[in-house]
Short mmCIF file of C-alpha atoms in Angstrom, two decimals:
data_model
loop_
_atom_site.label_atom_id
_atom_site.label_comp_id
_atom_site.label_asym_id
_atom_site.label_seq_id
_atom_site.Cartn_x
_atom_site.Cartn_y
_atom_site.Cartn_z
CA UNK A 1 -19.30 25.62 -4.96
CA UNK A 2 -19.73 23.28 -2.14
CA UNK A 3 -20.77 24.88 1.00
CA UNK A 4 -18.61 24.08 4.29
CA UNK A 5 -20.62 24.35 7.14
CA UNK A 6 -19.45 25.71 10.24
CA UNK A 7 -17.18 23.98 12.91
CA UNK A 8 -16.72 21.52 9.97
CA UNK A 9 -13.07 22.04 10.76
CA UNK A 10 -11.89 23.69 7.35
CA UNK A 11 -8.87 25.78 7.15
CA UNK A 12 -8.55 28.08 4.78
CA UNK A 13 -4.89 28.69 3.34
CA UNK A 14 -4.71 31.46 0.67
CA UNK A 15 -1.66 33.13 -0.64
CA UNK A 16 -0.51 36.58 -0.04
CA UNK A 17 -0.33 37.87 -4.19
CA UNK A 18 3.19 38.79 -4.57
CA UNK A 19 4.80 38.27 -1.48
CA UNK A 20 4.96 35.11 -0.33
CA UNK A 21 8.42 33.99 -2.64
CA UNK A 22 7.70 30.43 -2.91
CA UNK A 23 5.98 30.32 -6.39
CA UNK A 24 7.39 29.72 -9.58
CA UNK A 25 6.76 33.49 -10.11
CA UNK A 26 8.23 34.99 -7.18
CA UNK A 27 10.51 38.16 -7.71
CA UNK A 28 9.18 38.27 -11.04
CA UNK A 29 6.24 39.94 -12.93
CA UNK A 30 3.22 37.90 -12.91
CA UNK A 31 1.48 36.47 -15.45
CA UNK A 32 -0.95 37.20 -17.52
CA UNK A 33 -4.68 36.40 -17.42
CA UNK A 34 -4.23 34.02 -19.80
CA UNK A 35 -1.79 32.14 -18.10
CA UNK A 36 -3.45 31.73 -15.08
CA UNK A 37 -6.89 30.54 -15.88
CA UNK A 38 -7.97 29.63 -12.40
CA UNK A 39 -7.69 33.20 -10.97
CA UNK A 40 -10.28 33.58 -8.31
CA UNK A 41 -11.33 30.08 -7.91
CA UNK A 42 -11.51 28.50 -4.84
CA UNK A 43 -11.43 24.38 -4.56
CA UNK A 44 -11.61 22.69 -1.10
CA UNK A 45 -9.51 19.81 0.04
CA UNK A 46 -9.94 16.83 2.32
CA UNK A 47 -8.97 13.38 3.46
CA UNK A 48 -11.16 10.24 3.86
CA UNK A 49 -10.55 8.57 6.78
CA UNK A 50 -7.49 9.92 7.97
CA UNK A 51 -6.63 13.35 8.80
CA UNK A 52 -2.85 13.09 8.79
CA UNK A 53 -3.44 12.80 4.67
CA UNK A 54 -4.65 16.73 5.06
CA UNK A 55 -1.87 17.65 7.52
CA UNK A 56 1.03 17.11 5.07
CA UNK A 57 -0.80 18.47 1.96
CA UNK A 58 -1.08 21.87 3.73
CA UNK A 59 2.48 23.17 3.77
CA UNK A 60 2.33 22.40 -0.33
CA UNK A 61 -0.38 24.61 -0.64
CA UNK A 62 1.06 28.11 -1.07
CA UNK A 63 2.86 27.32 -4.25
CA UNK A 64 0.10 26.27 -5.94
CA UNK A 65 -2.12 29.06 -4.57
CA UNK A 66 0.46 32.07 -5.84
CA UNK A 67 0.95 30.44 -9.64
CA UNK A 68 -2.91 29.90 -10.16
CA UNK A 69 -3.79 32.77 -7.90
CA UNK A 70 -6.45 30.62 -6.24
CA UNK A 71 -7.49 29.81 -3.21
CA UNK A 72 -7.44 26.10 -1.53
CA UNK A 73 -9.33 25.40 1.37
CA UNK A 74 -8.25 22.01 3.60
CA UNK A 75 -10.58 20.12 6.09
CA UNK A 76 -8.67 19.81 9.18
CA UNK A 77 -10.61 16.68 10.19
CA UNK A 78 -11.03 13.53 8.07
CA UNK A 79 -14.59 13.22 6.22
CA UNK A 80 -16.28 9.91 5.12
CA UNK A 81 -17.06 8.62 1.81
CA UNK A 82 -20.86 9.93 1.45
CA UNK A 83 -19.55 13.46 2.95
CA UNK A 84 -16.71 13.75 0.75
CA UNK A 85 -19.44 14.12 -2.54
CA UNK A 86 -19.22 17.72 -0.99
CA UNK A 87 -15.09 18.46 -1.59
CA UNK A 88 -13.10 18.81 -4.54
CA UNK A 89 -10.26 17.05 -4.07
CA UNK A 90 -10.08 14.52 -2.16
CA UNK A 91 -7.28 11.67 -0.37
CA UNK A 92 -7.73 8.38 0.65
CA UNK A 93 -6.16 5.13 1.15
CA UNK A 94 -6.06 2.91 -1.70
CA UNK A 95 -8.33 0.61 0.39
CA UNK A 96 -11.37 3.09 0.49
CA UNK A 97 -11.42 3.20 -3.32
CA UNK A 98 -14.53 0.67 -3.02
CA UNK A 99 -16.06 2.40 -0.20
CA UNK A 100 -15.75 5.93 -2.51
CA UNK A 101 -16.99 4.51 -5.93
CA UNK A 102 -19.83 2.54 -3.97
CA UNK A 103 -20.85 6.19 -2.66
CA UNK A 104 -20.56 7.74 -6.21
CA UNK A 105 -18.16 10.02 -4.54
CA UNK A 106 -15.47 10.01 -6.94
CA UNK A 107 -15.09 11.22 -10.87
CA UNK A 108 -13.26 9.43 -13.49
CA UNK A 109 -10.04 11.19 -14.35
CA UNK A 110 -9.64 11.46 -18.01
CA UNK A 111 -6.80 9.92 -19.63
CA UNK A 112 -5.51 13.11 -20.91
CA UNK A 113 -4.36 13.77 -17.47
CA UNK A 114 -1.77 11.88 -17.34
CA UNK A 115 -0.58 11.60 -21.06
CA UNK A 116 2.12 14.59 -22.10
CA UNK A 117 0.70 17.58 -24.14
CA UNK A 118 0.14 16.99 -27.94
CA UNK A 119 3.14 18.44 -30.32
CA UNK A 120 2.88 20.96 -32.45
CA UNK A 121 3.34 18.38 -35.04
CA UNK A 122 1.92 14.77 -34.38
CA UNK A 123 4.55 13.09 -36.42
CA UNK A 124 7.29 15.34 -34.70
CA UNK A 125 9.43 12.46 -33.26
CA UNK A 126 12.50 14.82 -31.66
CA UNK A 127 12.57 14.57 -27.79
CA UNK A 128 14.59 18.16 -27.48
CA UNK A 129 10.99 20.02 -29.71
CA UNK A 130 8.55 17.70 -27.88
CA UNK A 131 6.59 19.76 -25.18
CA UNK A 132 7.20 19.33 -21.65
CA UNK A 133 5.24 16.47 -19.59
CA UNK A 134 5.36 18.36 -16.09
CA UNK A 135 4.05 14.85 -14.47
CA UNK A 136 6.05 12.60 -16.20
CA UNK A 137 3.58 9.79 -15.28
CA UNK A 138 5.58 7.19 -17.16
CA UNK A 139 8.13 7.42 -14.22
CA UNK A 140 5.34 5.77 -12.32
CA UNK A 141 5.93 2.20 -11.79
CA UNK A 142 3.32 0.26 -13.87
CA UNK A 143 1.46 -1.35 -10.63
CA UNK A 144 0.24 1.88 -9.61
CA UNK A 145 0.24 3.52 -13.11
CA UNK A 146 -2.48 0.84 -14.54
CA UNK A 147 -3.65 -1.07 -11.53
CA UNK A 148 -3.94 0.60 -8.09
CA UNK A 149 -4.98 4.18 -9.73
CA UNK A 150 -7.61 1.93 -11.67
CA UNK A 151 -10.98 0.48 -10.65
CA UNK A 152 -11.81 -1.85 -14.03
CA UNK A 153 -11.50 0.37 -16.91
CA UNK A 154 -11.56 3.19 -15.13
CA UNK A 155 -8.85 5.69 -13.58
CA UNK A 156 -10.24 6.88 -11.10
CA UNK A 157 -7.21 8.98 -9.09
CA UNK A 158 -3.65 9.78 -9.24
CA UNK A 159 -0.93 7.99 -6.30
CA UNK A 160 0.51 10.20 -4.09
CA UNK A 161 2.78 7.04 -2.31
CA UNK A 162 2.88 3.15 -1.83
CA UNK A 163 3.33 0.88 1.17
CA UNK A 164 5.04 -2.89 0.62
CA UNK A 165 6.31 -5.41 2.91
CA UNK A 166 10.03 -6.43 3.23
CA UNK A 167 12.48 -8.67 5.25
CA UNK A 168 14.45 -6.46 7.30
CA UNK A 169 17.78 -8.06 8.77
CA UNK A 170 20.55 -7.50 11.35
CA UNK A 171 23.43 -7.47 8.61
CA UNK A 172 26.12 -7.91 11.41
CA UNK A 173 23.99 -11.44 11.96
CA UNK A 174 24.39 -12.12 8.53
CA UNK A 175 28.43 -11.04 8.12
CA UNK A 176 29.58 -12.20 11.22
CA UNK A 177 32.07 -15.29 10.84
CA UNK A 178 30.99 -17.21 13.82
CA UNK A 179 27.36 -17.31 12.71
CA UNK A 180 28.62 -18.01 8.81
CA UNK A 181 30.66 -21.18 10.18
CA UNK A 182 27.82 -22.60 11.95
CA UNK A 183 25.15 -21.84 9.44
CA UNK A 184 27.24 -23.68 6.82
CA UNK A 185 27.30 -26.52 9.36
CA UNK A 186 23.31 -26.71 9.42
CA UNK A 187 23.41 -26.47 5.94
CA UNK A 188 22.38 -22.78 5.80
CA UNK A 189 23.44 -19.78 3.84
CA UNK A 190 23.42 -16.61 5.73
CA UNK A 191 21.49 -14.39 2.63
CA UNK A 192 18.14 -12.74 2.29
CA UNK A 193 15.60 -16.27 1.38
CA UNK A 194 14.52 -17.02 -1.83
CA UNK A 195 11.66 -19.18 -0.06
CA UNK A 196 9.17 -18.62 3.28
CA UNK A 197 10.65 -22.36 4.20
CA UNK A 198 14.09 -20.14 3.71
CA UNK A 199 12.98 -17.95 5.64
CA UNK A 200 11.25 -19.90 8.85
CA UNK A 201 14.85 -22.11 8.61
CA UNK A 202 16.80 -18.81 9.07
CA UNK A 203 14.52 -17.37 12.20
CA UNK A 204 15.02 -20.97 13.60
CA UNK A 205 19.21 -20.82 13.33
CA UNK A 206 19.15 -17.79 15.08
CA UNK A 207 16.68 -17.86 17.64
CA UNK A 208 18.57 -19.25 21.10
CA UNK A 209 21.86 -18.27 19.43
CA UNK A 210 24.31 -15.19 20.35
CA UNK A 211 23.95 -13.83 16.85
CA UNK A 212 25.79 -10.83 17.82
CA UNK A 213 28.24 -11.93 19.99
CA UNK A 214 26.89 -10.07 23.08
CA UNK A 215 27.13 -12.57 25.25
CA UNK A 216 23.70 -13.50 25.41
CA UNK A 217 20.63 -15.48 23.55
CA UNK A 218 18.58 -13.76 21.12
CA UNK A 219 15.54 -14.29 19.27
CA UNK A 220 14.95 -15.28 15.62
CA UNK A 221 12.23 -13.19 13.94
CA UNK A 222 9.75 -10.34 15.21
CA UNK A 223 6.22 -9.21 13.49
CA UNK A 224 3.19 -8.08 14.85
CA UNK A 225 0.92 -10.92 14.49
CA UNK A 226 -2.41 -8.73 15.32
CA UNK A 227 -4.70 -7.08 12.89
CA UNK A 228 -3.49 -4.74 10.13
CA UNK A 229 0.01 -5.66 9.50
CA UNK A 230 -0.26 -9.24 10.69
CA UNK A 231 -3.40 -9.31 8.20
CA UNK A 232 -0.75 -8.35 5.74
CA UNK A 233 2.19 -10.64 6.51
CA UNK A 234 -0.80 -13.70 6.75
CA UNK A 235 -1.84 -12.80 2.79
CA UNK A 236 1.65 -11.74 1.61
CA UNK A 237 2.53 -15.47 2.27
CA UNK A 238 -0.27 -17.28 1.10
CA UNK A 239 -0.41 -15.21 -2.34
CA UNK A 240 3.21 -17.24 -2.85
CA UNK A 241 1.58 -20.47 -1.88
CA UNK A 242 -2.14 -19.87 -3.60
CA UNK A 243 -1.73 -17.19 -6.38
CA UNK A 244 -1.02 -18.78 -9.58
CA UNK A 245 -0.02 -16.17 -12.57
CA UNK A 246 -2.94 -17.46 -14.39
CA UNK A 247 -5.22 -16.67 -12.01
CA UNK A 248 -7.04 -13.06 -10.88
CA UNK A 249 -9.12 -13.43 -7.92
CA UNK A 250 -7.38 -14.09 -4.84
CA UNK A 251 -9.54 -13.23 -1.56
CA UNK A 252 -12.74 -14.82 -3.15
CA UNK A 253 -14.60 -16.48 -5.90
CA UNK A 254 -14.95 -13.81 -8.31
CA UNK A 255 -17.91 -15.58 -9.62
CA UNK A 256 -19.44 -16.56 -6.25
CA UNK A 257 -18.12 -14.26 -3.81
CA UNK A 258 -17.31 -17.34 -2.14
CA UNK A 259 -14.55 -16.59 0.65
CA UNK A 260 -11.40 -18.51 -0.13
CA UNK A 261 -9.27 -18.07 2.93
CA UNK A 262 -10.56 -21.38 3.90
CA UNK A 263 -8.58 -23.50 0.90
CA UNK A 264 -5.02 -25.21 1.80
CA UNK A 265 -2.51 -22.27 0.84
CA UNK A 266 -4.45 -19.93 3.26
CA UNK A 267 -4.24 -22.67 6.27
CA UNK A 268 -0.75 -23.67 5.50
CA UNK A 269 0.05 -20.29 5.46
CA UNK A 270 -1.81 -19.29 8.82
CA UNK A 271 -0.11 -22.57 10.45
CA UNK A 272 3.47 -21.45 9.69
CA UNK A 273 3.04 -17.24 10.51
CA UNK A 274 1.53 -18.84 13.95
CA UNK A 275 4.37 -21.23 14.33
CA UNK A 276 6.96 -17.92 13.97
CA UNK A 277 5.40 -16.79 17.17
CA UNK A 278 7.73 -19.68 19.19
CA UNK A 279 10.51 -17.86 17.41
CA UNK A 280 10.30 -14.46 18.42
CA UNK A 281 10.66 -12.95 22.32
CA UNK A 282 8.42 -13.20 25.10
CA UNK A 283 4.88 -12.33 24.11
CA UNK A 284 5.54 -12.05 20.60
CA UNK A 285 2.44 -13.73 19.51
CA UNK A 286 0.46 -10.56 21.61
CA UNK A 287 3.12 -8.16 19.48
CA UNK A 288 2.07 -5.10 17.56
CA UNK A 289 4.30 -3.15 15.21
CA UNK A 290 5.28 -0.82 17.55
CA UNK A 291 6.83 -3.85 19.58
CA UNK A 292 7.98 -5.90 16.64
CA UNK A 293 10.27 -2.44 15.68
CA UNK A 294 11.40 -2.27 19.20
CA UNK A 295 12.73 -5.64 19.40
CA UNK A 296 14.46 -5.55 16.28
CA UNK A 297 16.09 -2.30 17.00
CA UNK A 298 17.11 -2.93 20.21
CA UNK A 299 19.19 -6.18 19.10
CA UNK A 300 16.65 -8.73 20.35
CA UNK A 301 15.90 -10.46 17.42
CA UNK A 302 17.99 -10.82 13.85
CA UNK A 303 15.09 -10.69 11.59
CA UNK A 304 11.86 -8.46 10.77
CA UNK A 305 9.07 -8.26 8.82
CA UNK A 306 7.55 -4.78 8.26
CA UNK A 307 6.49 -2.12 5.81
CA UNK A 308 8.94 -0.43 3.90
CA UNK A 309 8.09 3.10 4.40
CA UNK A 310 8.78 2.53 8.45
CA UNK A 311 12.73 2.39 7.71
CA UNK A 312 13.21 4.94 10.02
CA UNK A 313 12.06 2.76 13.15
CA UNK A 314 14.40 0.47 12.10
CA UNK A 315 17.85 2.14 13.78
CA UNK A 316 18.12 5.12 16.12
CA UNK A 317 21.02 7.84 16.08
CA UNK A 318 21.75 7.17 19.52
CA UNK A 319 22.16 3.58 19.24
CA UNK A 320 22.69 2.74 15.44
CA UNK A 321 22.99 -0.74 13.83
CA UNK A 322 23.29 -2.24 10.22
CA UNK A 323 20.53 -2.66 8.86
CA UNK A 324 20.11 -4.49 5.59
CA UNK A 325 16.25 -5.34 3.47
CA UNK A 326 14.95 -7.72 0.91
CA UNK A 327 12.03 -8.38 -0.83
CA UNK A 328 9.82 -10.49 0.73
CA UNK A 329 10.82 -14.56 -0.34
CA UNK A 330 7.94 -16.63 -2.11
CA UNK A 331 7.41 -20.35 -2.20
CA UNK A 332 8.54 -23.48 -4.75
CA UNK A 333 5.30 -25.14 -3.30
CA UNK A 334 1.88 -23.72 -5.52
CA UNK A 335 -1.63 -24.92 -4.95
CA UNK A 336 -3.75 -25.92 -7.94
CA UNK A 337 -7.28 -24.96 -6.93
CA UNK A 338 -8.15 -26.79 -10.06
CA UNK A 339 -6.82 -29.98 -9.43
CA UNK A 340 -7.00 -29.58 -5.43
CA UNK A 341 -2.99 -30.63 -5.58
CA UNK A 342 0.19 -29.13 -5.03
CA UNK A 343 2.68 -28.50 -7.87
CA UNK A 344 6.11 -27.22 -8.12
CA UNK A 345 7.20 -23.56 -9.13
CA UNK A 346 10.51 -23.24 -10.44
CA UNK A 347 11.75 -20.21 -9.78
CA UNK A 348 9.58 -19.68 -6.62
CA UNK A 349 6.33 -18.15 -6.82
CA UNK A 350 6.86 -14.50 -5.85
CA UNK A 351 3.79 -12.09 -6.17
CA UNK A 352 3.71 -8.94 -3.98
CA UNK A 353 0.78 -8.35 -1.75
CA UNK A 354 0.34 -4.24 -1.23
CA UNK A 355 -1.00 -3.38 2.05
CA UNK A 356 -3.50 -0.24 1.94
CA UNK A 357 -5.13 -1.60 -1.14
CA UNK A 358 -1.17 -0.10 -2.67
CA UNK A 359 -1.28 3.16 -1.12
CA UNK A 360 -2.63 6.35 -0.91
CA UNK A 361 -4.16 8.14 -3.74
CA UNK A 362 -5.69 11.67 -4.71
CA UNK A 363 -8.89 11.83 -6.84
CA UNK A 364 -11.74 14.64 -7.38
CA UNK A 365 -14.73 14.64 -6.73
CA UNK A 366 -17.68 13.71 -8.73
CA UNK A 367 -19.39 16.43 -7.76
CA UNK A 368 -16.76 18.99 -9.43
CA UNK A 369 -17.92 20.62 -12.14
CA UNK A 370 -16.56 23.91 -14.72
CA UNK A 371 -13.95 25.90 -13.99
CA UNK A 372 -13.75 24.16 -10.16
CA UNK A 373 -13.39 21.19 -11.96
CA UNK A 374 -10.41 21.76 -13.76
CA UNK A 375 -8.93 23.75 -10.96
CA UNK A 376 -9.11 20.43 -9.02
CA UNK A 377 -7.71 18.52 -11.85
CA UNK A 378 -4.63 21.08 -11.99
CA UNK A 379 -4.28 20.90 -8.43
CA UNK A 380 -3.82 17.18 -8.50
CA UNK A 381 -1.30 16.94 -10.96
CA UNK A 382 0.42 19.63 -9.24
CA UNK A 383 0.42 17.43 -6.16
CA UNK A 384 1.44 14.13 -7.88
CA UNK A 385 4.08 16.12 -10.17
CA UNK A 386 7.67 14.39 -9.56
CA UNK A 387 9.09 17.72 -7.36
CA UNK A 388 6.20 18.35 -5.43
CA UNK A 389 5.83 14.48 -4.49
CA UNK A 390 9.35 14.19 -3.58
CA UNK A 391 8.51 16.98 -0.57
CA UNK A 392 5.56 14.85 0.12
CA UNK A 393 6.95 11.95 0.52
CA UNK A 394 9.89 13.40 3.06
CA UNK A 395 6.94 14.31 5.43
CA UNK A 396 7.13 12.12 8.02
CA UNK A 397 3.80 12.51 9.49
CA UNK A 398 2.64 10.07 7.24
CA UNK A 399 5.21 7.60 5.73
CA UNK A 400 4.64 6.52 2.33
CA UNK A 401 6.79 4.92 -0.70
CA UNK A 402 7.93 6.86 -3.62
CA UNK A 403 6.30 4.90 -6.53
CA UNK A 404 8.41 6.84 -9.26
CA UNK A 405 11.41 4.88 -10.31
CA UNK A 406 13.49 7.81 -10.06
CA UNK A 407 12.76 8.70 -6.68
CA UNK A 408 12.90 4.58 -5.53
CA UNK A 409 16.44 4.98 -6.87
CA UNK A 410 17.52 7.61 -4.63
CA UNK A 411 16.66 5.80 -1.85
CA UNK A 412 14.56 6.17 0.93
CA UNK A 413 13.27 10.02 1.10
CA UNK A 414 13.90 12.29 3.80
CA UNK A 415 16.71 11.98 6.32
CA UNK A 416 18.35 8.63 5.81
CA UNK A 417 18.32 6.29 9.14
CA UNK A 418 21.77 5.34 10.50
CA UNK A 419 23.32 2.31 9.60
CA UNK A 420 20.59 1.55 6.42
CA UNK A 421 21.97 0.25 3.84
CA UNK A 422 19.77 2.68 1.16
CA UNK A 423 20.85 0.27 -1.81
CA UNK A 424 19.43 -2.57 -0.51
CA UNK A 425 16.40 -0.58 0.43
CA UNK A 426 15.96 0.58 -3.12
CA UNK A 427 15.94 -2.90 -4.37
CA UNK A 428 14.25 -4.42 -2.18
CA UNK A 429 11.26 -1.59 -2.56
CA UNK A 430 11.83 -1.84 -6.87
CA UNK A 431 12.02 -5.86 -6.70
CA UNK A 432 8.44 -5.33 -4.78
CA UNK A 433 6.62 -2.87 -6.87
CA UNK A 434 7.82 -4.24 -9.85
CA UNK A 435 7.61 -7.90 -9.92
CA UNK A 436 6.06 -10.13 -12.08
CA UNK A 437 2.45 -10.37 -10.48
CA UNK A 438 1.89 -7.29 -7.96
CA UNK A 439 -1.25 -7.85 -5.64
CA UNK A 440 -3.09 -4.64 -4.23
CA UNK A 441 -4.80 -5.49 -0.77
CA UNK A 442 -8.56 -5.52 -0.81
CA UNK A 443 -10.48 -2.45 -1.89
CA UNK A 444 -14.04 -3.04 -1.89
CA UNK A 445 -16.78 -1.33 -0.10
CA UNK A 446 -16.50 -2.14 3.81
CA UNK A 447 -12.83 -3.78 3.49
CA UNK A 448 -11.64 -2.09 6.75
CA UNK A 449 -14.47 -4.86 8.27
CA UNK A 450 -13.74 -7.58 6.16
CA UNK A 451 -10.12 -7.37 7.04
CA UNK A 452 -11.25 -7.05 10.97
CA UNK A 453 -13.06 -10.30 10.90
CA UNK A 454 -10.40 -11.99 9.23
CA UNK A 455 -7.47 -10.47 11.77
CA UNK A 456 -9.60 -10.72 14.88
CA UNK A 457 -10.19 -15.15 14.27
CA UNK A 458 -6.06 -15.48 12.81
CA UNK A 459 -4.89 -13.34 15.75
CA UNK A 460 -6.81 -15.46 18.10
CA UNK A 461 -5.27 -18.59 16.07
CA UNK A 462 -1.62 -17.24 16.45
CA UNK A 463 -2.40 -17.84 19.99
CA UNK A 464 -3.38 -20.95 20.03
CA UNK A 465 -0.12 -22.86 18.40
CA UNK A 466 -0.31 -26.37 20.23
CA UNK A 467 -3.91 -26.71 18.80
CA UNK A 468 -3.77 -27.46 15.39
CA UNK A 469 -7.39 -27.09 14.97
CA UNK A 470 -7.91 -23.26 15.57
CA UNK A 471 -5.88 -22.18 12.57
CA UNK A 472 -8.81 -23.69 10.03
CA UNK A 473 -11.56 -23.27 12.61
CA UNK A 474 -10.10 -19.72 13.12
CA UNK A 475 -10.15 -19.67 9.25
CA UNK A 476 -13.98 -20.92 8.59
CA UNK A 477 -14.91 -18.67 11.31
CA UNK A 478 -13.53 -15.56 9.49
CA UNK A 479 -15.19 -17.29 6.31
CA UNK A 480 -18.57 -17.26 7.64
CA UNK A 481 -18.04 -13.48 8.67
CA UNK A 482 -16.96 -12.31 5.36
CA UNK A 483 -20.26 -14.49 3.81
CA UNK A 484 -22.91 -12.83 5.90
CA UNK A 485 -21.45 -9.45 5.30
CA UNK A 486 -21.38 -9.82 1.75
CA UNK A 487 -24.88 -10.72 2.07
CA UNK A 488 -25.93 -7.58 4.49
CA UNK A 489 -24.56 -5.33 1.60
CA UNK A 490 -25.97 -7.23 -1.37
CA UNK A 491 -24.10 -10.37 -3.35
CA UNK A 492 -24.69 -8.67 -6.79
CA UNK A 493 -22.72 -5.30 -5.88
CA UNK A 494 -20.33 -7.05 -4.02
CA UNK A 495 -19.30 -9.21 -6.81
CA UNK A 496 -19.31 -6.33 -9.53
CA UNK A 497 -17.07 -4.41 -7.03
CA UNK A 498 -14.65 -7.28 -6.23
CA UNK A 499 -14.40 -7.78 -9.91
CA UNK A 500 -14.23 -4.28 -10.77
CA UNK A 501 -11.24 -3.96 -8.15
CA UNK A 502 -9.30 -6.51 -9.63
CA UNK A 503 -9.09 -4.27 -12.83
CA UNK A 504 -9.29 -8.06 -15.32
CA UNK A 505 -12.87 -8.71 -15.05
CA UNK A 506 -15.37 -7.48 -17.89
CA UNK A 507 -18.49 -5.61 -15.52
CA UNK A 508 -21.05 -2.97 -16.39
CA UNK A 509 -20.44 0.44 -16.19
CA UNK A 510 -22.86 0.63 -13.20
CA UNK A 511 -23.11 -1.19 -10.32
CA UNK A 512 -26.51 -3.66 -9.54
CA UNK A 513 -28.57 -1.83 -7.11
CA UNK A 514 -27.97 -1.32 -3.68
CA UNK A 515 -29.46 -3.68 -1.25
CA UNK A 516 -32.35 -2.37 0.38
CA UNK A 517 -31.70 -1.69 4.24
CA UNK A 518 -34.50 -3.30 6.52
#
């Protein structure tokens, strides 16, 4: 068992046997020894990089402890990948997966973890007599089941929750008759657009118009141009322009690790992205997510691009507004990198780009062995089971999307935001997470630093819309920073990680040796 030093912020939560009243055996005879194989076992749990993950798990520990007659200790402080090797259960954002694999902190999960128990008769086809499947893993959408939780051929984790970008719009602006008539005269239809060019046209239409009938001019769209969400929106638009169905590598060349962010799809996406700043409220180019959501919530803009899990920020009980949600648009123009030409895509190319590497995951430490390892896997399955995951998603401390089809269909988890069209939210999230092509965000070692390089240069260009060359210059500088970072970490090792993270390229079981530090 891993030792925890004093002052490590460890919070021990132990269920008093037979007195909690919250477990499956509450008020009944306690199970026999054979039914509680982890009695007396103690596991440790820690979040990598973000202590919020640990906080939302704490209220769920009592039931598991009581039913297993085991103990679970949560580290109240976030840990880094190297320290994570001393913990049994790891909670982390999917964009930290490469860091954890590189640190040899994660164990590969056996496929038996996600398979239902074998029936007494393997030939038995009667569903009524089949053994129960408490994990119900087939209910998890394919993009998380077979993409986000894998690293190459290995399943490294189970999904806690997801993240996705959506278009949020004021339903009153779309439904107001005066707006509909004006849009018709302008050759537009007030419906969620299927292309990014259509979104640009809608933003221009609403900008400077009294679209809510309150006697003052509003703005067209709000979004963040800064790091984080700004990178996500930029990369989502770039993917629509440049990620073909027969292409898997997106941000780098999978053979050479040459950054692709200077190619025409990224340049065009960056230019169009920057132009949207002129269709927002004053100071829109410097907006972070909080300012963008506030502009939408207070009626300053008709359109917003945001993460779907942040639905509670789009309206307020004091001044509720009618909110609709749609999947992000695609592109009818698609770049062919081999021919170096633009082609036409019918229907529009519409891949889904997922922030945070896809969402949030739970895995077990490579150091966990024996009964402690078995207990850690059991806790992992408990945490991601349908019932427990529903309670996890309802905690507003760390908003996450459901990744089970049945839970997505139920609408936003937790208390419904006033004015939000729950059906359109569910449809948009489902369409995004079950798209024909889903692209989890970057998840190689030092992903955060790579994206910081991109965000810093790209955000500066978004505030220089009067200089067309600033976009190409910004992306060139970002690509140079990426190349230098890759060389410093070791080209062969980073290439192994990138190919592994795409789940489509053959790689060796182990990465090349790390580059020796000078």
